[in-house]
Structures are given as structure tokens and as C-alpha cells.
XYZ file of C-alpha atoms in Angstrom:
565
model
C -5.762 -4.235 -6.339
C -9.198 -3.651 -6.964
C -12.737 -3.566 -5.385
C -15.926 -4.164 -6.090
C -19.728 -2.599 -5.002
C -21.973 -4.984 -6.996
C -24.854 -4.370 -4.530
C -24.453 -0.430 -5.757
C -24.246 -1.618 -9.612
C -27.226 -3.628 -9.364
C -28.761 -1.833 -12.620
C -25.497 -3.440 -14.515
C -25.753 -6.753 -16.607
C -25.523 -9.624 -14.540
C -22.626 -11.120 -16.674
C -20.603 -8.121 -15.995
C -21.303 -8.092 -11.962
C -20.590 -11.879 -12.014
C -17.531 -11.724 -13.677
C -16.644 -8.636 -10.790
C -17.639 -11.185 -8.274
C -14.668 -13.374 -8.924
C -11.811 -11.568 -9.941
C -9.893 -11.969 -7.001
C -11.142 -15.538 -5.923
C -10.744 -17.277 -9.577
C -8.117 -14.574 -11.904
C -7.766 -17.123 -14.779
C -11.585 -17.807 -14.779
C -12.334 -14.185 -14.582
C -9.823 -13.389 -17.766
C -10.845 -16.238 -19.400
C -14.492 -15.771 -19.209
C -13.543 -11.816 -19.780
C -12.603 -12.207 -23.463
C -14.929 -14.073 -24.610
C -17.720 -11.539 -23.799
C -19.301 -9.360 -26.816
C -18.643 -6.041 -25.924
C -20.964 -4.446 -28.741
C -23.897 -5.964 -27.300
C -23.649 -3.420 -24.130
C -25.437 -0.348 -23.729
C -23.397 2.862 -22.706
C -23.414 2.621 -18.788
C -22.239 -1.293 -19.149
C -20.089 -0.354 -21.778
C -17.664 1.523 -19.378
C -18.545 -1.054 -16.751
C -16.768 -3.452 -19.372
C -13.395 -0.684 -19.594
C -13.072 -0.929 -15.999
C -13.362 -5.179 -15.796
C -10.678 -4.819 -19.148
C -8.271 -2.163 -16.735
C -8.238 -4.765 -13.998
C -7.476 -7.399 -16.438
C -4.720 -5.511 -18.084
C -3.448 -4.821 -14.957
C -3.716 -8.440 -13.707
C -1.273 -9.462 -16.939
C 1.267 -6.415 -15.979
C -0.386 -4.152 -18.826
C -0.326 -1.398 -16.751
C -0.124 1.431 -19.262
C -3.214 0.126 -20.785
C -5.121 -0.141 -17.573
C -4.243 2.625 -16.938
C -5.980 4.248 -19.858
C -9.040 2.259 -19.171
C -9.368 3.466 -15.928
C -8.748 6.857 -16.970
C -11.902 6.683 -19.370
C -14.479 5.822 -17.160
C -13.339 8.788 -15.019
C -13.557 11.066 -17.579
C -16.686 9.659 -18.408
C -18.225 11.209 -15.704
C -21.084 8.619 -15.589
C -22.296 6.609 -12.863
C -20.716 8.406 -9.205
C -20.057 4.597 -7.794
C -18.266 3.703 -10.666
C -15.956 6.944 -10.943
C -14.903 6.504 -7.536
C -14.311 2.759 -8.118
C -11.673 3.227 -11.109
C -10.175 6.398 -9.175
C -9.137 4.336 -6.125
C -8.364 1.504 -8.491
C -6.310 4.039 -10.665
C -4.616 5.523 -7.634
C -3.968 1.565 -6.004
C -2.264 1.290 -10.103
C 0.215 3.743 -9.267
C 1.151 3.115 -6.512
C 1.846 -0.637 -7.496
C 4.163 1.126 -10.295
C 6.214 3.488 -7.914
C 4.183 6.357 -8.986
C 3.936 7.695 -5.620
C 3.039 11.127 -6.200
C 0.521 10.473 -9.002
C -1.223 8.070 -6.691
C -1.211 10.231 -3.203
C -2.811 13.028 -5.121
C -5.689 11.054 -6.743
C -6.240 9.638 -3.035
C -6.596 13.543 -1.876
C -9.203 14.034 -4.542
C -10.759 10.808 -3.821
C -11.340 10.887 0.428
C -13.396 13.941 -0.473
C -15.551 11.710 -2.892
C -15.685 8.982 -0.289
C -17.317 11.081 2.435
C -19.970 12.706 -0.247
C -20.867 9.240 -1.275
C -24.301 7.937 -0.135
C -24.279 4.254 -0.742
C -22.236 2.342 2.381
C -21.438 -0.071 0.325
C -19.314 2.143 -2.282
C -17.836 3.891 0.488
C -16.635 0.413 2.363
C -14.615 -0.460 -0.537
C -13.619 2.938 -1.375
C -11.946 2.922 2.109
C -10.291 -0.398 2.148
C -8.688 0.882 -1.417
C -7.458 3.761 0.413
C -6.128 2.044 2.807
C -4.066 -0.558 0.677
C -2.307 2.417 -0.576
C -1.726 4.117 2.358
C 0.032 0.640 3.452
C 1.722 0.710 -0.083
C 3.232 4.192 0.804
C 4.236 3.216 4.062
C 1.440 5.197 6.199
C 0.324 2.449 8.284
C -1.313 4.650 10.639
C -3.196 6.343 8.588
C -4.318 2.683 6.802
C -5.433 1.838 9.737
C -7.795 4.711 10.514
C -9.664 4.399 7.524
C -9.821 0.390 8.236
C -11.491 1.666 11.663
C -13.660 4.273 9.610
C -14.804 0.983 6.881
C -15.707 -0.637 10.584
C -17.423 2.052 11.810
C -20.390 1.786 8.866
C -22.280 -0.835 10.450
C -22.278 -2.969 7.686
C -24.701 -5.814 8.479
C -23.605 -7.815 5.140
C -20.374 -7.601 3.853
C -19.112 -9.565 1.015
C -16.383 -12.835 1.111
C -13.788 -10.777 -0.718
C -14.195 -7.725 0.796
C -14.228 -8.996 4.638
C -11.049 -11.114 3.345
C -9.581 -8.339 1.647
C -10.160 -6.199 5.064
C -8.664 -8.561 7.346
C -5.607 -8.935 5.143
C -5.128 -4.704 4.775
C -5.602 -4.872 8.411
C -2.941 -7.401 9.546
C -1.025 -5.849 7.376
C -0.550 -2.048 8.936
C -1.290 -3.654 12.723
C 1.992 -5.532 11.853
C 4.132 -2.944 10.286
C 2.897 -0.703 13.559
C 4.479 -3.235 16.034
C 1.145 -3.453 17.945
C 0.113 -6.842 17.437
C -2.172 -9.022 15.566
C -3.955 -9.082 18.890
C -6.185 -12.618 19.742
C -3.910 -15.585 17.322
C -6.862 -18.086 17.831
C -9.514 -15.148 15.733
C -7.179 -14.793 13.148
C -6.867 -18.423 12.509
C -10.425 -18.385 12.021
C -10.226 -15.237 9.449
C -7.779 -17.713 7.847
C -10.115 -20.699 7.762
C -12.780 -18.306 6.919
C -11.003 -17.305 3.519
C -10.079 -20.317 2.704
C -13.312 -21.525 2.620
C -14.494 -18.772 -0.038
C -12.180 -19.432 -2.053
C -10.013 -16.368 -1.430
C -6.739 -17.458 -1.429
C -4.748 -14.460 -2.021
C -6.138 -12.672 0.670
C -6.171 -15.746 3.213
C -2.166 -16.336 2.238
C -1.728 -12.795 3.438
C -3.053 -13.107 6.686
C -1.178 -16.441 7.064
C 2.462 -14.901 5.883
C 1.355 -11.827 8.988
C 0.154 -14.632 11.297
C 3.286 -16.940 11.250
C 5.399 -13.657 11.057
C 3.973 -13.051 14.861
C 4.565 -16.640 15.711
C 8.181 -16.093 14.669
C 8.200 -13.271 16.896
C 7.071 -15.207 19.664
C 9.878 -17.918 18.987
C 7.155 -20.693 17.830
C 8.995 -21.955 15.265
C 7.654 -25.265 14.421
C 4.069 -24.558 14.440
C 4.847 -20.832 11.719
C 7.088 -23.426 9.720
C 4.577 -26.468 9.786
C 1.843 -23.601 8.265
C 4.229 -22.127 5.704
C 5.276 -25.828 4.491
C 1.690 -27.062 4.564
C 0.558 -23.932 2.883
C 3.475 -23.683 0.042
C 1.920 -25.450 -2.940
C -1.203 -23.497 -2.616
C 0.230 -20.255 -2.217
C 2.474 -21.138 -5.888
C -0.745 -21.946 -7.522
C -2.401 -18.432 -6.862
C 0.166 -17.145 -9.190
C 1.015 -13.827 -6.488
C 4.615 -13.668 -7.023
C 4.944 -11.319 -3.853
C 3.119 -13.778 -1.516
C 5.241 -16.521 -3.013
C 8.613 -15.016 -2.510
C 7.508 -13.942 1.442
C 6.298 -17.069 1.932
C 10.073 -18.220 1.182
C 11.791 -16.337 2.719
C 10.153 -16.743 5.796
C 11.022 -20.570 5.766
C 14.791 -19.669 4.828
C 14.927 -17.073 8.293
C 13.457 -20.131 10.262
C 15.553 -22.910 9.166
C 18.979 -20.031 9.341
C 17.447 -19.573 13.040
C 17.471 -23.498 13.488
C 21.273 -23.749 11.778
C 19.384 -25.957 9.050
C 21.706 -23.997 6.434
C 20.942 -26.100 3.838
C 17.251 -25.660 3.501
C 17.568 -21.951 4.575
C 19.687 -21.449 1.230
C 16.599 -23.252 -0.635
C 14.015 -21.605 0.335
C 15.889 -18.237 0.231
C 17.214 -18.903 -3.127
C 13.412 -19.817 -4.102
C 12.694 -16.687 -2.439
C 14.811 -14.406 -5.051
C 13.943 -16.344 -8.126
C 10.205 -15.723 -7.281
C 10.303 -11.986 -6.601
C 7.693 -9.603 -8.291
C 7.746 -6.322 -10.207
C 6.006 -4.370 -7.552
C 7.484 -3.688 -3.915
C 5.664 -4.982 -1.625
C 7.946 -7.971 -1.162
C 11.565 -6.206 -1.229
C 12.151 -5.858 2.458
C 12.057 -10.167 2.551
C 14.580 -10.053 -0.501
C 17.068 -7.709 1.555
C 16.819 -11.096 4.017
C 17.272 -13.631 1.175
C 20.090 -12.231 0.162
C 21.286 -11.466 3.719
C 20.745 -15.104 4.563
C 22.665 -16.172 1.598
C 25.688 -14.157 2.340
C 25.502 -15.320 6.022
C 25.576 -18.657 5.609
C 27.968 -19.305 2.416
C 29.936 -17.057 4.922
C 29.908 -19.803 7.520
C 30.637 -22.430 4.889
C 33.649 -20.606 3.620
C 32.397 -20.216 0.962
C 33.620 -16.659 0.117
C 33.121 -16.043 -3.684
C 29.278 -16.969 -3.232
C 29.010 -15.046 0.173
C 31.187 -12.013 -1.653
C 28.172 -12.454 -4.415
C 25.463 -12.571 -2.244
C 26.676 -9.373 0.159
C 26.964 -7.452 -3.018
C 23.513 -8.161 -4.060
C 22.081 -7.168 -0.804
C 23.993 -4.027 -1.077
C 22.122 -3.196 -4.173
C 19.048 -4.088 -3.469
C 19.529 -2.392 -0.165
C 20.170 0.925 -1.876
C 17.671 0.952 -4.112
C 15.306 -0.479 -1.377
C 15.948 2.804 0.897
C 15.749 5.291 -1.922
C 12.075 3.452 -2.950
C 11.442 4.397 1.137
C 12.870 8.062 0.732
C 10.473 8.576 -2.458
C 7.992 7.487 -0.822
C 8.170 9.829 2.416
C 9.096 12.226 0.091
C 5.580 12.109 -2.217
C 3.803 11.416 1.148
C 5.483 14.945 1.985
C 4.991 16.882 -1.265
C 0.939 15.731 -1.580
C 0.741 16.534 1.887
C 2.145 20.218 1.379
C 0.491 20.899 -1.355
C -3.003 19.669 0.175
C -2.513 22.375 2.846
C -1.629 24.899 0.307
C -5.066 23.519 -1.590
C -6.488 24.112 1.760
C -5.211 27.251 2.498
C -6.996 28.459 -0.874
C -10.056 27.206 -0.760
C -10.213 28.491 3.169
C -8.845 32.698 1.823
C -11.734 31.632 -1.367
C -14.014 31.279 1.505
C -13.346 34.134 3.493
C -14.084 36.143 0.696
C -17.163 34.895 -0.463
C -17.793 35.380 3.114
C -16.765 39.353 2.781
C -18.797 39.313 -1.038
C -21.999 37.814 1.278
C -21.327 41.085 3.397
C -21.438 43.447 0.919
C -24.248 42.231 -0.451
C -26.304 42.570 2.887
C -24.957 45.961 3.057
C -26.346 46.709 -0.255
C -29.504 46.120 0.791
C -29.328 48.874 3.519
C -29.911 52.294 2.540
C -28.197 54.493 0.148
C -26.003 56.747 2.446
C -25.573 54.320 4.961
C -24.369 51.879 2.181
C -21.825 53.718 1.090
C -20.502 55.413 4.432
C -20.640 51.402 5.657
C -18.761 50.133 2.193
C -16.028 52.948 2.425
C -15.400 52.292 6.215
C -15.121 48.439 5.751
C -12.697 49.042 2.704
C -10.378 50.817 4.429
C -9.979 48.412 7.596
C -9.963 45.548 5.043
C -6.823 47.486 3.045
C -5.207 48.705 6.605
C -5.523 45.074 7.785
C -4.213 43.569 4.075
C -1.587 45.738 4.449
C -0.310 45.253 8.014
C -0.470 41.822 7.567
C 1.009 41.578 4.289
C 4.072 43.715 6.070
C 4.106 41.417 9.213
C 4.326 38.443 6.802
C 6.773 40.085 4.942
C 9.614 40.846 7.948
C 8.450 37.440 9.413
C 9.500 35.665 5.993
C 13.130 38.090 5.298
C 13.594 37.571 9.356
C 13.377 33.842 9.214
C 15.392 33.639 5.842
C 18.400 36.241 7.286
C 18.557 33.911 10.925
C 18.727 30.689 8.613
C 21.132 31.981 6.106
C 24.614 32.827 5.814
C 24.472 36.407 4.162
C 27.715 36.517 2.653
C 27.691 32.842 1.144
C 24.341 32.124 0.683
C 24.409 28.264 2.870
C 22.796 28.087 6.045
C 24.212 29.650 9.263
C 25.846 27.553 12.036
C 22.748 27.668 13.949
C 20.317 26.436 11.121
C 22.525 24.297 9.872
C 23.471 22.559 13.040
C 19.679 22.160 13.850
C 18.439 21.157 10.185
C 21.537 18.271 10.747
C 20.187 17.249 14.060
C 16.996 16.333 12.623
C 18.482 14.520 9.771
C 20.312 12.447 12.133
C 17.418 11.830 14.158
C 15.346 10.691 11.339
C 18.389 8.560 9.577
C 18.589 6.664 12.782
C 15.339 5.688 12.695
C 15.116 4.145 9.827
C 19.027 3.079 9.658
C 20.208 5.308 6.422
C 23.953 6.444 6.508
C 24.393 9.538 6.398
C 27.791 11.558 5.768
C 29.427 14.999 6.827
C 32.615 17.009 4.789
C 34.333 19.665 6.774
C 36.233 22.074 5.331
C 38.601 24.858 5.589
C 40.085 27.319 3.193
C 44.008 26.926 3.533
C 45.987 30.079 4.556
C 43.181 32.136 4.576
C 44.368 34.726 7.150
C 47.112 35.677 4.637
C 44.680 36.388 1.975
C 43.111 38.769 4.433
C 45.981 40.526 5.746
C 47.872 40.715 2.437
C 44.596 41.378 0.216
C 42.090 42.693 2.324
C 38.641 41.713 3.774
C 37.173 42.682 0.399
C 39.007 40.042 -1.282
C 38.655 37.110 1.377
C 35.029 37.748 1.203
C 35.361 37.279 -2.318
C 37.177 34.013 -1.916
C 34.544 32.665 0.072
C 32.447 33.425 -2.451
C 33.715 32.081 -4.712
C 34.587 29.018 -3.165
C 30.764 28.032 -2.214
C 29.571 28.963 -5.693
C 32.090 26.883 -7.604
C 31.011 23.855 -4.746
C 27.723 24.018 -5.443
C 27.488 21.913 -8.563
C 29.568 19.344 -6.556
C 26.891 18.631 -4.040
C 24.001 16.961 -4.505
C 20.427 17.993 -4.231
C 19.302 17.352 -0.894
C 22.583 18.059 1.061
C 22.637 20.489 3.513
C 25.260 23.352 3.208
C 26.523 25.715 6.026
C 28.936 27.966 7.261
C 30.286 27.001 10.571
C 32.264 30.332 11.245
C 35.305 31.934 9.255
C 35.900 29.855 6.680
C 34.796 26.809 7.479
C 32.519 25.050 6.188
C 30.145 21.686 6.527
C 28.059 19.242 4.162
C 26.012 17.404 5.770
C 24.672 13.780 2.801
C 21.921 11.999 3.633
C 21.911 8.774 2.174
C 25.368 8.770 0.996
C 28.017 6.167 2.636
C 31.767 7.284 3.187
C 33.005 6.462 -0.748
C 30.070 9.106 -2.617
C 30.973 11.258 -0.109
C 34.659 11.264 -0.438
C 33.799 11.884 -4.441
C 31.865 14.645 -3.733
C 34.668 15.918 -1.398
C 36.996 15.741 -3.894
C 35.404 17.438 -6.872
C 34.865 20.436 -4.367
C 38.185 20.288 -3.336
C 39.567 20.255 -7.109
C 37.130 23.302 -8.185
C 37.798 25.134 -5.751
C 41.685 24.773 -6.278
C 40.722 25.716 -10.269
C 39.347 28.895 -9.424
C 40.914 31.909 -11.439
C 41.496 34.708 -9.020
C 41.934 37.678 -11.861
C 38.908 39.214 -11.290
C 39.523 39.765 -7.846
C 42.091 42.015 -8.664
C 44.818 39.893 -7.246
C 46.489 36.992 -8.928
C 46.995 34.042 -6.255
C 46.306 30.409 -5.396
C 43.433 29.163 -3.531
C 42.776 25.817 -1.712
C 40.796 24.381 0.843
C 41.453 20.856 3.103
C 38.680 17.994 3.818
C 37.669 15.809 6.445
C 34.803 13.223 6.076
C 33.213 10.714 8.347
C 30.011 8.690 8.047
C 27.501 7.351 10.709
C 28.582 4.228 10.118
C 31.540 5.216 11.758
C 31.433 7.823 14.209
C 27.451 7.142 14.893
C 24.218 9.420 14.686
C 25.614 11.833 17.403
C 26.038 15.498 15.648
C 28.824 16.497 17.896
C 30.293 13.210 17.103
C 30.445 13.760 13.716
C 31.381 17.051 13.584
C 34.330 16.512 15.660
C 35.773 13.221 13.807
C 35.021 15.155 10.927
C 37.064 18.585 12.186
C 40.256 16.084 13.651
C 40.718 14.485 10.230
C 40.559 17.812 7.931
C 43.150 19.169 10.600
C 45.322 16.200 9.714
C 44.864 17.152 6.120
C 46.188 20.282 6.705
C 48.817 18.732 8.574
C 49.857 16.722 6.001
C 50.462 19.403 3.113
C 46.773 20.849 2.912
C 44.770 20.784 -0.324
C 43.664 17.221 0.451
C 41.007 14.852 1.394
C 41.088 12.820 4.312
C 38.529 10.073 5.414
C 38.220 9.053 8.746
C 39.432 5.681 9.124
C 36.734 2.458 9.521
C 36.919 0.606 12.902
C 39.035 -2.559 13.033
């Protein structure tokens, strides 16, 4: 999603600022009207005024490797300032649409800079509201909601159709997603009327879908369903799949909440035939589907409902790992902006110290070089001590989270690195797994073998169980030789896999070059939140009972715990 500054561009051809003035309000005119323009007629500066009107285009069509390039040229370009920060927020908005995530965070952290340098209020009002659509498309509400408040916070006395539409819309948007409230009902009717009456349909369908969402909320029924109905056939003819599919599947929750089943599985099937390449709309196919199950459920209808609940299962998973990336980019860019920062502060300091030698220079000869040589050696003494402190701080904090013989966390780290998985899987309603397990007749490896050797087994046992775990697990040693895995995002079948193919390397391991020949083995439990809930100790001790049932039963085994009736 784009933005325009035409009252920056005013040294632009007039064709090319019209045709900017209407991309949003009138698409097909805009491409139309787009094409049939002579690009060798335009000087250089219009010239890559023309790439960036082509990238929106291309983008409009779903091109987006194309826009992309186009964008990408009149940044290198290096030309006009407004117009380099124009195609870097619209670049940045691009990948985001696409699921490029980190791509698009870190253009955004080279672009706020560019924002606050740039003079002309008008630039920087729609270089804001960009930023903010992607913070929104990342799942940062709050922070889309600041630099809404910072856009507000210009003064603009004049601000164009599209851009106070396009506001009002970003705005709704992360208010909603916050939980605090569209705030007065009867002013955003009249943003809605407003739009309308520009011609800015998109944007005024957007503030509708958020407006009847609260009305929903608030258990008026009729009056969200009498505006989604009336509203419909205008919303299909703006072409937004996204707003269409929403639109849907808000009519299918009402009509499930009224027990009209029959229109509910309409509009939710219209709902899932409509749905778009980006994301913004996935959360209200989750409910299609949902809806779909539920009610051929109810109808005994079992096959369809079997269908449906497998659909939703899909696009439930892939919906949550879209989330996780996201968090996780937000996360990375974030880090790495610190680190950035970190730099350019130690770059600082020592310009600052280079400033300070220079002043000393200026002082005279002996004193120079007595002052020099004494602020040398506290610099080095101080480099030094620090570098030292840092050092034992770093090995410190690595020995207390790390289990020295194994290499996985200790108990304590791991049991508080779990604890804030749990926490954070709860909130947003992930499942998360945890594998016990214990090394079978392990105190007879010790006392026939030695120490030596059972520390070897351990060993062993955690490096041939690495490959088996994935990624992002969390690994520890409880004590002994036990062990824990704690799987985010994994439900109870992936982790029973994973359980497995530790327990069967582990039971392959070759213990020649121990010294000793014998047989090794080790005995699983597993739970999963959905089962035995968010609560660590919980989990840990559903998980502990079952693998002591394994070893009950014959050891060398994997045992689930068993799903509530």
C-alpha cells in the first residue's frame, strides 16, 4: 500500500501527480490511464517518478518481483529526498505484504531515521502512516499507533481525501487489535460517510469491517449485519480480496450466533473462496473454516465437518508459524538495531576521545605528551579491566546457564527459559510439548564401569539427540541422568516423533570406544499443554509419571500421556 506527497512533488508533470492522485480511489482508471502514457517524453526526475507509478502498478496486478525492482531503482537513484523515502516505505509496505518480514523491518529502521530528517510535513505525514501500516502488518499495534499519534501531532491544516481515509482506516485498525476501543461509534460513522463520499472505498470498507466488528462486540447484531449486507456489493466491486473475504466472514459469525446455519455456511463458504495472497485476512479464514466444521457438525454431517476441521487445522498451523516469524523478525531487526546502536554510540565515543587529543595537541609540547601518555594508559587500564569484567561476566553467565558435562542448559536455566515459554504460549494459545527422559540402568554402568564411563554415556547420549530435536527446543539436564525437551509449537504427535528418534539413537550408540562393550537405553514420557495445561510443574510432573511407567513397562520406550475423555 502506497502513499502519496503530491504537494512535495509539485515540480513533477501534472499527468504523473494526477494519475498519483487516484490510485487508490479509481485502480482500474489509474492502470488504465498508466499505460497509455509515453514514457520517453519525460525528463530524468519524472522519469523515475514514472518507475515508482509502474512499481505500484505492478504491485497492484500481484507483480511483485517487478515492483519490487522498480522501487529499488528510484532508491538507488538517489534523486529527489521525497521521492526516495516514498518508494522505501512503499518497498518496505511490499515486503511485508509478501511475508518478507525481516527485509521489510530493516528498511523501516533505515527509513524512521529519514522520516525525522525530512523537512516537508507533508512527506513526513505519509511517510508515517506507511510505517505504521507495516507495523500493523507485523503485528506491532502499539507501536502503529504511536506513529499514527506522531502523523497527528504535525498540525496539518490540509490533509488530503486519501490520506485522512487511509489514516482513519490504519488507525481503527491497531485501536482494534489493542482491545481499547474504537472510542465515539457516532464519529466513526461519519469517517465512514466521509470516505465514501471521496470516493475511497477501500479505505472506507475498512473502517466499516472495524466498526461492525465493535458492534458485534457489543451484541448489536442487526444493525453490524444490516451494514455488512447493505455494504456487500460495493465492497466486491473494489476488487480487495482481503476486505471481501472479512466482510464474509463476519456475516457467517453473525448468522452462526443467530443459529441461521444456513446462511452462516454461505457467507463463510464465500468467505474462503474469496481469500487473498497476502495475510491480512487469515485470522477470519481460521473462523470460516471453524464455522463450517461447527455447524456441518450439528447437522451430522460428519464427512464435511471431518473436512472442514482438517482445513482449519492447517490453516491454523501455518497461521501461528506466519505469527512466530513475525515476532521473530520483529525480534532479530530489533537486536540487531541495538547492536547498530551500540556501534555508532562506541564510534562516537571515540571521535569524542580523537576531539580530545586534538585539543591536547594544541597545548604545549611537554605538556602534550606527559598529558597524551597519562590519558593512554588510563584508557588501556580501563579497556582492559573492562574487557576482563566483561569477560568473567560472559563465561559466569554461560557456566550458571549450562550443563558443563553435556553441554544443555542446567535445571535452573532450563526450568526458567521453560517458564517463559509457557507464559508466552499461553498468551497467544500455541501448544507447546515437554519429553522427559531417563537413561535405563544407569547406576550399573557406574558401579560396574566407573564414573568415567557414565559421564561418557551421557555424553554421548545428548550428542547423538541433538540432530533429533528441532531448532528452537530447549534442552536441559534436570539432575543425574535425566533429562527434558521442552517444543514450542509442536502438539503431542511431532513430539512423540521426535521422542522416538532420540530414543532409537540413543539405543544405536556403539559403546567400543568407551572401552567397554554394553547396551545403552533411555525411557520417555511426553505430555502437551493441551493436556496437562501451561503450568511448568504440571508438565513436568505428567511428563516424569508417564516415563516412570515406561520404565515400568520394560524400559526403552515411549509413552504419551493419555488425552482427557
Amino acid at each position: 500500500m502506497g502513499f502519496s506527497s503530491a504537494e512535495a512533488h509539485n515540480h513533477y508533470d501534472k499527468s504523473l501527480l494526477a494519475l498519483d492522485e487516484i490510485r487508490t480511489s479509481k485502480p482500474s482508471v489509474f492502470l488504465e490511464k498508466l499505460y497509455k502514457l509515453e514514457s520517453k517524453k519525460y525528463i530524468e526526475g519524472d522519469a523515475l517518478y514514472l518507475n515508482y507509478l509502474y512499481g505500484y502498478a505492478s504491485a497492484l496486478k500481484g507483480d511483485f518481483n517487478n515492483a519490487t525492482a522498480l522501487y529499488q531503482k528510484v532508491i538507488n537513484s538517489k534523486g529527489d529526498s521525497h521521492l526516495t523515502l516514498k518508494a522505501s516505505v512503499s518497498l518496505a509496505n511490499l515486503y511485508a505484504i509478501t511475508a518478507n518480514y525481516t527485509s521489510s523491518l530493516s528498511l523501516l529502521t533505515e527509513v524512521l531515521p529519514m522520516i525525522e530528517k525530512e523537512p516537508d510535513l507533508q512527506s513526513k505525514f505519509h511517510a508515517l502512516l506507511g510505517g505504521a501500516i507495516i507495523y500493523n502488518e507485523v503485528g506491532q499495534f502499539e507501536l502503529a499507533n504511536s506513529l499514527i499519534i506522531k502523523a497527528e501531532g504535525l498540525g496539518l491544516k490540509k490533509v488530503g481525501s486519501r490520506e485522512y481515509c487511509l489514516k482513519k482506516a490504519i488507525e481503527v485498525q491497531s485501536l482494534s487489535k489493542l482491545s481499547k476501543g474504537l472510542g465515539n461509534l457516532n464519529e466513526i460513522e461519519q469517517y465512514i460517510e466521509r470516505c465514501d463520499k471521496k470516493g475511497e472505498a477501500i479505505y472506507a470498507n475498512i473502517i466499516r469491517f472495524y466498526y461492525t466488528n465493535e458492534l458485534i462486540k457489543n451484541s448489536e447484531l442487526e444493525s453490524a449485519k444490516s451494514i455488512l449486507t447493505s455494504n456487500i456489493d460495493n465492497v466486491k466491486e473494489t476488487n480487495y480480496a482481503s476486505l471481501i473475504t472479512v466482510f464474509y466472514s463476519q456475516l457467517a459469525e453473525i448468522n452462526k450466533i443467530q443459529n441461521q446455519n444456513i446462511k452462516s455456511k454461505e457467507y463463510a463458504t464465500k468467505a474462503i473462496e474469496s481469500q487473498a495472497i497476502d495475510t491480512s485476512s487469515e485470522e477470519w479464514i481460521l473462523n470460516s473454516y471453524k464455522l463450517l466444521y461447527e455447524i456441518n457438525k450439528e447437522q451430522g454431517l460428519m464427512n464435511e465437518a471431518l473436512y472442514f476441521l482438517e482445513k482449519h487445522s492447517h490453516a491454523e498451523r501455518a497461521y501461528t508459524n506466519k505469527v512466530t516469524a513475525k515476532q521473530l523478525a520483529f525480534q532479530l531487526v530489533s537486536h540487531a538495531t541495538e547492536e547498530k546502536n551500540r556501534q555508532i554510540e562506541l564510534l562516537n565515543k571515540r571521535n569524542k576521545l580523537l576531539n580530545l587529543e586534538q585539543d591536547l595537541a594544541k597545548q604545549s609540547e611537554n605538556n602534550n605528551k606527559l598529558m597524551i601518555l597519562l590519558l593512554i594508559t588510563i584508557l588501556a587500564s580501563l579497556a582492559f579491566w573492562a574487557y576482563r569484567v566483561k569477560r568473567n561476566q560472559i563465561e559466569f553467565k554461560r557456566r550458571s546457564e549450562t550443563d558443563a558435562l553435556t553441554g544443555v542448559s542446567s535445571r535452573h536455566h532450563f526450568y526458567s527459559a521453560c517458564r517463559q515459554v509457557l507464559k508466552d504460549a499461553e498468551k497467544r494459545e500455541i501448544e507447546v510439548s515437554l519429553i522427559l527422559f531417563d537413561m535405563d540402568r544407569f547406576k550399573t554402568v557406574n558401579d560396574k564401569y566407573g564414573h568415567l564411563v557414565g559421564d561418557w554415556v551421557l555424553q554421548k547420549a545428548i550428542e547423538v539427540c541433538r540432530p533429533c530435536w528441532r531448532q528452537n527446543d530447549i534442552a536441559g539436564r534436570l539432575g543425574g541422568e535425566e533429562f527434558a525437551l521442552m517444543l514450542p509449537t509442536c502438539d503431542l504427535d511431532k513430539a512423540v516423533e521426535i521422542a522416538e528418534n532420540c530414543r532409537k539413537a540413543i539405543e544405536k550408540v556403539d559403546t567400543i570406544e568407551s572401552g567397554h562393550k554394553f547396551h545403552i537405553s533411555a525411557s520417555f514420557g511426553v505430555t502437551t499443554s493441551k493436556i496437562s495445561g501451561y503450568g511448568f510443574s504440571k508438565l513436568i510432573g505428567d511428563s516424569d509419571k508417564i516415563m516412570y511407567q515406561a520404565k515400568a513397562a520394560g524400559k526403552n520406550q515411549v509413552l504419551r500421556v493419555a488425552k482427557k475423555s
